[in-house]
Coordinates of C-alpha atoms and ligand atoms in Angstrom, one line a residue:
M209 CA 10.4 -1.4 0.7
I210 CA 12.7 -4.2 -0.4
I211 CA 12.3 -6.4 -3.4
V212 CA 13.9 -9.9 -3.3
T213 CA 14.3 -11.3 -6.8
R214 CA 14.2 -15.0 -7.7
I215 CA 17.5 -16.8 -8.1
G216 CA 18.6 -16.7 -11.7
T217 CA 16.5 -13.8 -12.8
P218 CA 18.0 -12.5 -16.1
A219 CA 19.6 -9.0 -16.0
A220 CA 17.0 -7.7 -18.5
E221 CA 14.2 -8.5 -16.0
I222 CA 16.1 -6.8 -13.2
T223 CA 16.3 -3.7 -15.4
A224 CA 12.6 -3.9 -16.1
I225 CA 11.9 -3.9 -12.4
E226 CA 14.2 -0.9 -11.8
D227 CA 12.6 1.0 -14.7
R228 CA 9.1 0.4 -13.1
I229 CA 10.5 1.8 -9.8
R230 CA 11.8 4.9 -11.6
N231 CA 8.6 5.4 -13.4
E232 CA 6.8 5.6 -10.1
G233 CA 9.1 8.5 -9.1
L234 CA 11.1 6.3 -6.6
K235 CA 14.8 5.5 -6.4
S236 CA 16.2 2.0 -6.5
H237 CA 19.4 0.6 -4.9
Q238 CA 20.7 -2.7 -6.1
I239 CA 22.5 -5.2 -3.8
E240 CA 24.1 -8.1 -5.6
G241 CA 24.2 -11.2 -3.5
A242 CA 26.0 -14.5 -4.2
N243 CA 22.8 -16.0 -5.8
L244 CA 20.3 -13.3 -6.2
V245 CA 19.7 -9.5 -6.5
I246 CA 18.0 -7.5 -3.8
I247 CA 16.5 -4.1 -4.8
G248 CA 15.9 -1.4 -2.1
V249 CA 13.2 1.0 -3.1
I250 CA 13.8 4.5 -1.7
G251 CA 10.8 6.8 -1.2
D252 CA 7.3 6.3 -0.1
P253 CA 5.8 3.5 -2.2
S254 CA 2.0 3.2 -2.2
E255 CA 0.1 0.0 -1.2
D256 CA -0.9 -0.5 -4.8
F257 CA 2.6 -0.2 -6.0
R258 CA 3.7 -3.0 -3.7
D259 CA 1.1 -5.2 -5.2
Q260 CA 2.0 -4.3 -8.7
M261 CA 5.7 -5.3 -8.1
K262 CA 4.6 -8.8 -7.1
V263 CA 3.4 -9.3 -10.7
F264 CA 7.0 -9.4 -12.2
P265 CA 8.1 -13.0 -12.7
G266 CA 11.5 -12.2 -11.3
V267 CA 10.1 -11.0 -8.0
E268 CA 10.2 -13.6 -5.2
R269 CA 9.2 -11.4 -2.3
V270 CA 8.3 -7.7 -1.5
V271 CA 9.1 -6.7 2.1
R272 CA 7.6 -3.6 3.7
I273 CA 9.9 -1.6 5.8
S274 CA 7.9 1.3 7.1
A275 CA 4.4 0.9 8.6
P276 CA 1.4 1.9 6.5
Y277 CA -0.2 3.8 9.5
K278 CA 1.7 7.0 9.1
L279 CA -0.3 9.0 11.7
A280 CA -1.2 6.3 14.2
G281 CA 2.3 4.8 14.2
A282 CA 4.7 5.4 17.0
G283 CA 7.2 7.2 14.7
E284 CA 10.6 8.6 15.7
G285 CA 10.3 10.2 19.1
R286 CA 6.6 10.9 18.8
P287 CA 5.3 11.5 22.3
P288 CA 2.3 9.5 23.6
T289 CA -1.0 11.1 22.7
Q290 CA -2.9 12.5 25.7
I291 CA -6.6 13.1 25.3
R292 CA -8.4 15.4 27.6
V293 CA -12.1 15.0 28.2
G294 CA -13.6 17.1 31.0
D295 CA -11.3 16.7 33.9
V296 CA -9.8 13.4 32.7
T297 CA -6.7 12.7 30.7
I298 CA -6.6 9.5 28.7
G299 CA -3.1 8.4 27.9
G300 CA -1.6 10.6 30.6
E301 CA 0.2 9.7 33.9
G302 CA -2.8 8.0 35.4
T303 CA -5.0 5.0 34.7
V304 CA -8.5 5.7 33.5
V305 CA -11.6 3.7 34.3
I306 CA -14.6 3.8 31.9
A307 CA -17.7 2.1 33.3
G308 CA -21.5 1.9 32.8
P309 CA -24.2 -0.3 31.4
C310 CA -23.9 -2.0 28.0
T311 CA -27.2 -0.3 27.1
I312 CA -29.0 2.7 28.5
E313 CA -32.3 1.4 29.6
S314 CA -33.8 4.3 31.6
R315 CA -32.9 7.6 33.3
E316 CA -33.0 5.9 36.6
Q317 CA -30.8 2.9 35.6
L318 CA -28.1 5.2 34.1
L319 CA -28.1 7.7 37.0
T320 CA -27.9 5.1 39.7
T321 CA -25.1 3.3 37.8
A322 CA -23.2 6.6 37.2
E323 CA -23.4 7.6 40.9
R324 CA -22.1 4.2 42.0
I325 CA -19.3 3.9 39.5
K326 CA -18.2 7.5 40.3
Q327 CA -18.2 6.7 44.0
A328 CA -15.9 3.7 43.3
G329 CA -13.5 5.8 41.3
A330 CA -14.5 5.7 37.6
T331 CA -14.3 8.9 35.7
I332 CA -16.0 8.2 32.4
L333 CA -19.5 6.8 31.9
R334 CA -20.3 4.4 29.1
G335 CA -23.8 3.5 27.8
G336 CA -25.1 2.6 24.4
A337 CA -28.1 4.3 22.9
Y338 CA -27.7 2.7 19.4
K339 CA -26.8 -1.0 19.9
P340 CA -25.2 -3.3 17.4
R341 CA -27.2 -6.5 18.4
T342 CA -26.6 -9.8 16.7
S343 CA -30.3 -10.4 16.5
P344 CA -32.8 -7.9 15.0
Y345 CA -35.3 -9.1 17.6
S346 CA -33.1 -8.0 20.6
F347 CA -33.4 -4.6 22.3
Q348 CA -31.9 -2.1 19.9
G349 CA -31.4 0.8 22.3
L350 CA -33.3 4.0 23.3
E351 CA -31.7 6.0 20.5
V352 CA -32.0 9.8 21.0
E353 CA -33.9 9.4 24.3
G354 CA -30.9 7.4 25.6
L355 CA -28.5 10.1 24.4
K356 CA -30.5 12.7 26.3
Y357 CA -30.2 10.6 29.5
L358 CA -26.5 10.3 28.9
K359 CA -26.1 14.1 28.7
E360 CA -28.3 14.7 31.6
V361 CA -26.4 12.2 33.8
S362 CA -23.1 13.6 32.7
L363 CA -24.1 17.1 33.8
A364 CA -25.5 15.8 37.1
T365 CA -22.4 13.7 38.0
G366 CA -19.5 15.5 36.3
L367 CA -18.6 12.2 34.5
A368 CA -17.4 12.5 30.9
T369 CA -19.2 10.1 28.5
I370 CA -18.7 7.7 25.7
T371 CA -21.3 6.1 23.5
E372 CA -21.4 4.2 20.2
V373 CA -22.4 5.6 16.8
M374 CA -23.2 3.1 14.0
E375 CA -24.1 5.3 11.1
P376 CA -22.2 8.1 9.4
E377 CA -25.4 10.2 9.1
L378 CA -25.8 10.1 12.9
V379 CA -22.3 11.1 13.9
A380 CA -23.1 14.8 14.2
T381 CA -26.2 14.1 16.4
V382 CA -24.4 11.6 18.7
A383 CA -21.4 14.0 19.0
E384 CA -23.8 16.7 20.4
Y385 CA -24.6 14.5 23.4
T386 CA -21.3 12.8 24.3
D387 CA -17.6 13.6 24.9
I388 CA -16.2 10.5 23.1
L389 CA -17.6 8.5 20.1
Q390 CA -17.2 4.8 20.1
I391 CA -16.7 2.9 16.9
G392 CA -17.9 -0.7 17.7
A393 CA -16.1 -3.9 16.9
R394 CA -18.5 -4.7 14.1
N395 CA -18.0 -1.3 12.4
T396 CA -14.3 -1.1 12.8
Q397 CA -13.8 -1.3 9.0
N398 CA -16.9 0.7 8.1
F399 CA -14.8 3.3 6.3
P400 CA -17.5 5.9 5.7
L401 CA -18.3 5.8 9.4
L402 CA -14.6 6.2 10.4
K403 CA -14.3 9.2 8.0
A404 CA -17.4 10.8 9.5
A405 CA -16.1 10.2 13.0
G406 CA -12.8 11.8 11.9
K407 CA -14.8 15.0 11.0
S408 CA -16.8 15.0 14.2
G409 CA -14.4 17.3 16.2
I410 CA -14.5 15.1 19.3
P411 CA -12.3 12.1 20.4
V412 CA -13.0 8.7 18.9
M413 CA -12.4 5.3 20.5
V414 CA -11.8 2.6 17.8
K415 CA -12.5 -0.9 18.9
R416 CA -10.6 -3.8 17.5
G417 CA -12.7 -5.9 15.1
P418 CA -13.3 -9.5 16.2
A419 CA -11.1 -10.6 13.2
S420 CA -8.9 -7.6 12.8
T421 CA -5.1 -7.9 12.8
I422 CA -3.4 -5.3 14.9
S423 CA -2.2 -3.6 11.7
E424 CA -5.8 -3.5 10.4
W425 CA -7.0 -2.0 13.7
L426 CA -4.3 0.7 13.5
M427 CA -5.4 1.4 9.9
S428 CA -8.9 2.0 11.2
A429 CA -7.5 4.5 13.6
E430 CA -5.6 6.0 10.6
Y431 CA -8.8 6.6 8.8
V432 CA -10.1 8.7 11.6
M433 CA -6.8 10.6 11.9
A434 CA -6.5 11.1 8.2
E435 CA -9.6 13.3 8.4
G436 CA -7.7 15.7 10.8
N437 CA -8.8 14.2 14.1
P438 CA -5.7 13.4 16.2
D439 CA -7.7 12.3 19.3
V440 CA -8.1 8.6 18.8
I441 CA -8.1 5.9 21.5
L442 CA -7.6 2.2 20.7
C443 CA -9.7 -0.5 22.5
E444 CA -8.9 -4.2 22.6
R445 CA -12.2 -6.1 23.2
G446 CA -11.3 -9.6 22.3
I447 CA -11.0 -11.5 19.0
R448 CA -12.5 -14.7 17.6
S449 CA -10.7 -17.9 18.4
F450 CA -11.5 -21.6 18.4
D451 CA -12.0 -21.7 22.1
D452 CA -15.6 -21.3 23.3
S453 CA -15.1 -21.0 27.0
T454 CA -15.1 -17.3 26.7
R455 CA -17.3 -15.1 24.4
N456 CA -14.1 -13.8 22.7
T457 CA -10.4 -14.3 23.3
Q458 CA -9.0 -11.3 25.0
D459 CA -5.7 -10.5 23.3
V460 CA -3.7 -9.1 26.2
A461 CA -0.5 -9.2 24.1
A462 CA -2.2 -6.9 21.6
V463 CA -2.3 -4.2 24.3
A464 CA 1.5 -4.3 24.6
V465 CA 2.0 -4.6 20.8
A466 CA -0.3 -1.6 20.2
K467 CA 1.5 0.4 22.8
R468 CA 4.8 -0.4 21.0
L469 CA 3.5 0.3 17.5
S470 CA 1.4 3.4 18.2
H471 CA 1.5 6.6 20.3
L472 CA -2.3 6.4 20.8
P473 CA -3.8 5.5 24.2
V474 CA -5.0 1.9 24.6
I475 CA -7.9 0.8 26.6
I476 CA -8.8 -2.9 27.5
D477 CA -12.4 -4.0 27.5
P478 CA -12.6 -7.3 29.4
S479 CA -16.4 -7.3 29.5
H480 CA -16.6 -8.0 25.7
G481 CA -13.1 -9.6 25.8
T482 CA -14.4 -12.4 28.0
G483 CA -18.2 -12.2 28.1
V484 CA -18.1 -13.6 31.7
W485 CA -18.6 -11.3 34.7
H486 CA -16.1 -13.2 37.0
L487 CA -13.4 -13.0 34.3
V488 CA -13.7 -9.2 34.0
E489 CA -11.6 -8.4 37.0
P490 CA -8.6 -10.7 36.3
L491 CA -8.4 -9.5 32.6
A492 CA -8.8 -5.8 33.6
L493 CA -5.8 -6.3 35.9
A494 CA -3.9 -8.1 33.2
G495 CA -4.6 -5.3 30.8
I496 CA -3.2 -2.6 33.1
A497 CA -0.2 -4.8 33.9
A498 CA 0.4 -5.1 30.1
G499 CA 0.5 -1.4 29.8
A500 CA -3.1 -0.3 29.0
D501 CA -3.9 3.3 29.7
G502 CA -7.3 2.3 31.2
V503 CA -10.1 -0.2 31.2
M504 CA -13.7 -0.1 30.1
V505 CA -16.2 -2.4 31.8
E506 CA -19.9 -3.0 31.9
V507 CA -21.8 -2.4 35.1
H508 CA -25.5 -2.8 35.8
P509 CA -27.7 -2.3 38.9
A510 CA -29.2 -5.8 38.3
P511 CA -27.3 -7.8 35.6
E512 CA -29.9 -10.6 35.9
L513 CA -32.4 -8.1 34.3
A514 CA -30.0 -6.4 31.8
L515 CA -31.5 -5.9 28.4
A516 CA -28.0 -6.5 26.9
D517 CA -24.8 -8.3 28.0
G518 CA -26.1 -9.2 31.5
A519 CA -23.7 -12.2 31.7
Q520 CA -20.6 -10.0 31.5
S521 CA -21.9 -7.1 33.6
L522 CA -20.6 -6.4 37.0
T523 CA -22.8 -5.6 40.0
F524 CA -21.9 -2.5 41.9
E525 CA -20.3 -4.7 44.5
N526 CA -18.2 -6.6 42.0
F527 CA -17.2 -3.3 40.4
A528 CA -16.0 -1.9 43.7
H529 CA -14.1 -5.2 44.3
M530 CA -12.4 -4.8 40.9
M531 CA -11.5 -1.2 41.6
T532 CA -9.7 -2.1 44.9
A533 CA -7.5 -4.6 43.0
L534 CA -7.1 -2.3 40.0
R535 CA -5.8 0.5 42.3
R536 CA -3.1 -1.8 43.5
V537 CA -2.0 -2.8 40.0
A538 CA -2.2 0.8 38.7
D539 CA 0.0 1.9 41.7
A540 CA 2.4 -0.9 41.0
M541 CA 2.6 0.3 37.4
D542 CA 3.2 3.9 38.7
R543 CA 0.0 5.0 37.0
P544 CA -2.4 5.6 39.8
L545 CA -6.2 6.1 39.4
R546 CA -7.3 9.7 39.8
Q547 CA -10.7 10.2 41.2
L548 CA -12.9 13.2 40.3
Q549 CA -13.7 15.6 43.0
P550 CA -17.3 15.1 44.4
A551 CA -19.7 17.3 42.4
Ligands
PEP194 C1 -20.2 -2.3 23.6 O1 -19.3 -1.7 24.0 O2 -21.3 -2.4 24.2 C2 -20.1 -3.1 22.3 C3 -21.2 -3.4 21.6 O3 -18.8 -3.5 22.1 P1 -18.2 -4.3 20.8 O4 -18.4 -3.4 19.7 O5 -16.7 -4.4 21.3 O6 -18.9 -5.6 20.7
MN195 MN1 -22.0 -4.6 25.5

């Protein structure tokens, strides 16, 4: 941390600042410029200490040097995190495709979708049993019945699974039925939920909040990791912007930024990122080209009948079409898709 003092700050004030630094158990190093004094703070100052230093009248600016996300940050020479679920490695040499319905609607719907996405080359099945719907009158999910279908279909197809959990009290139950827990965009700063997911013992995918900075998103991952769970996946799913031609604004640059700042795998979700089925393929390709470790997309046997997110769901044909293009981009990135062996 560096403290830039105001021009003309009296020496007594500089001494008071340095005394406060020492009282915190940190060291200070003074650099005397032509017009002002800069104080380097050596040690590991807390977030609160940074704020406290801004209170001194002689302080112009406090500049952070090291990132606040100690575990999620790239760090010196930290290797990329690879997360193994079933036969799939996320963040490994290959590109991973997660697909499935927004919401689990029936055993039949989930099984048919799982078979078709597997045929086309996906290796992880998604499907919500607890849904964070904007309206309380919209379909809220099949809850435990949906989780049971997810497990059943996973065993039948060999696909690993991911599903959302919305309440800390339900983390243990949901974790019994799935391979990966999803923290949804609306809950990305639900700190009790993040802590509970950190104690679940299974990998956790943390979505970026619609209004989260990249730093806040990484701090959400940090919450999970601070509970002793190193298996965290980041997911860019679009942010709020002024433009209304898409549901959200897919921040493709955030994929490259997150890959630079963190060692965690990054997935792009162009279904929620765009909200428009025909934009899913181009943004999926862009995400992989930007360095994402995989994509997550919504697929439905009949999007015109979907109980949630029909407008952004791919038909089986559209999914297969996307996969053909995705294979070519993944190959070009030297991160080919790996298909599961037929069950
Ligand atoms: C979802 O994946 O279906 C979902 C609700 O996503 P998000 O939290 O990104 O809106
Ligand atoms: Mn959805």
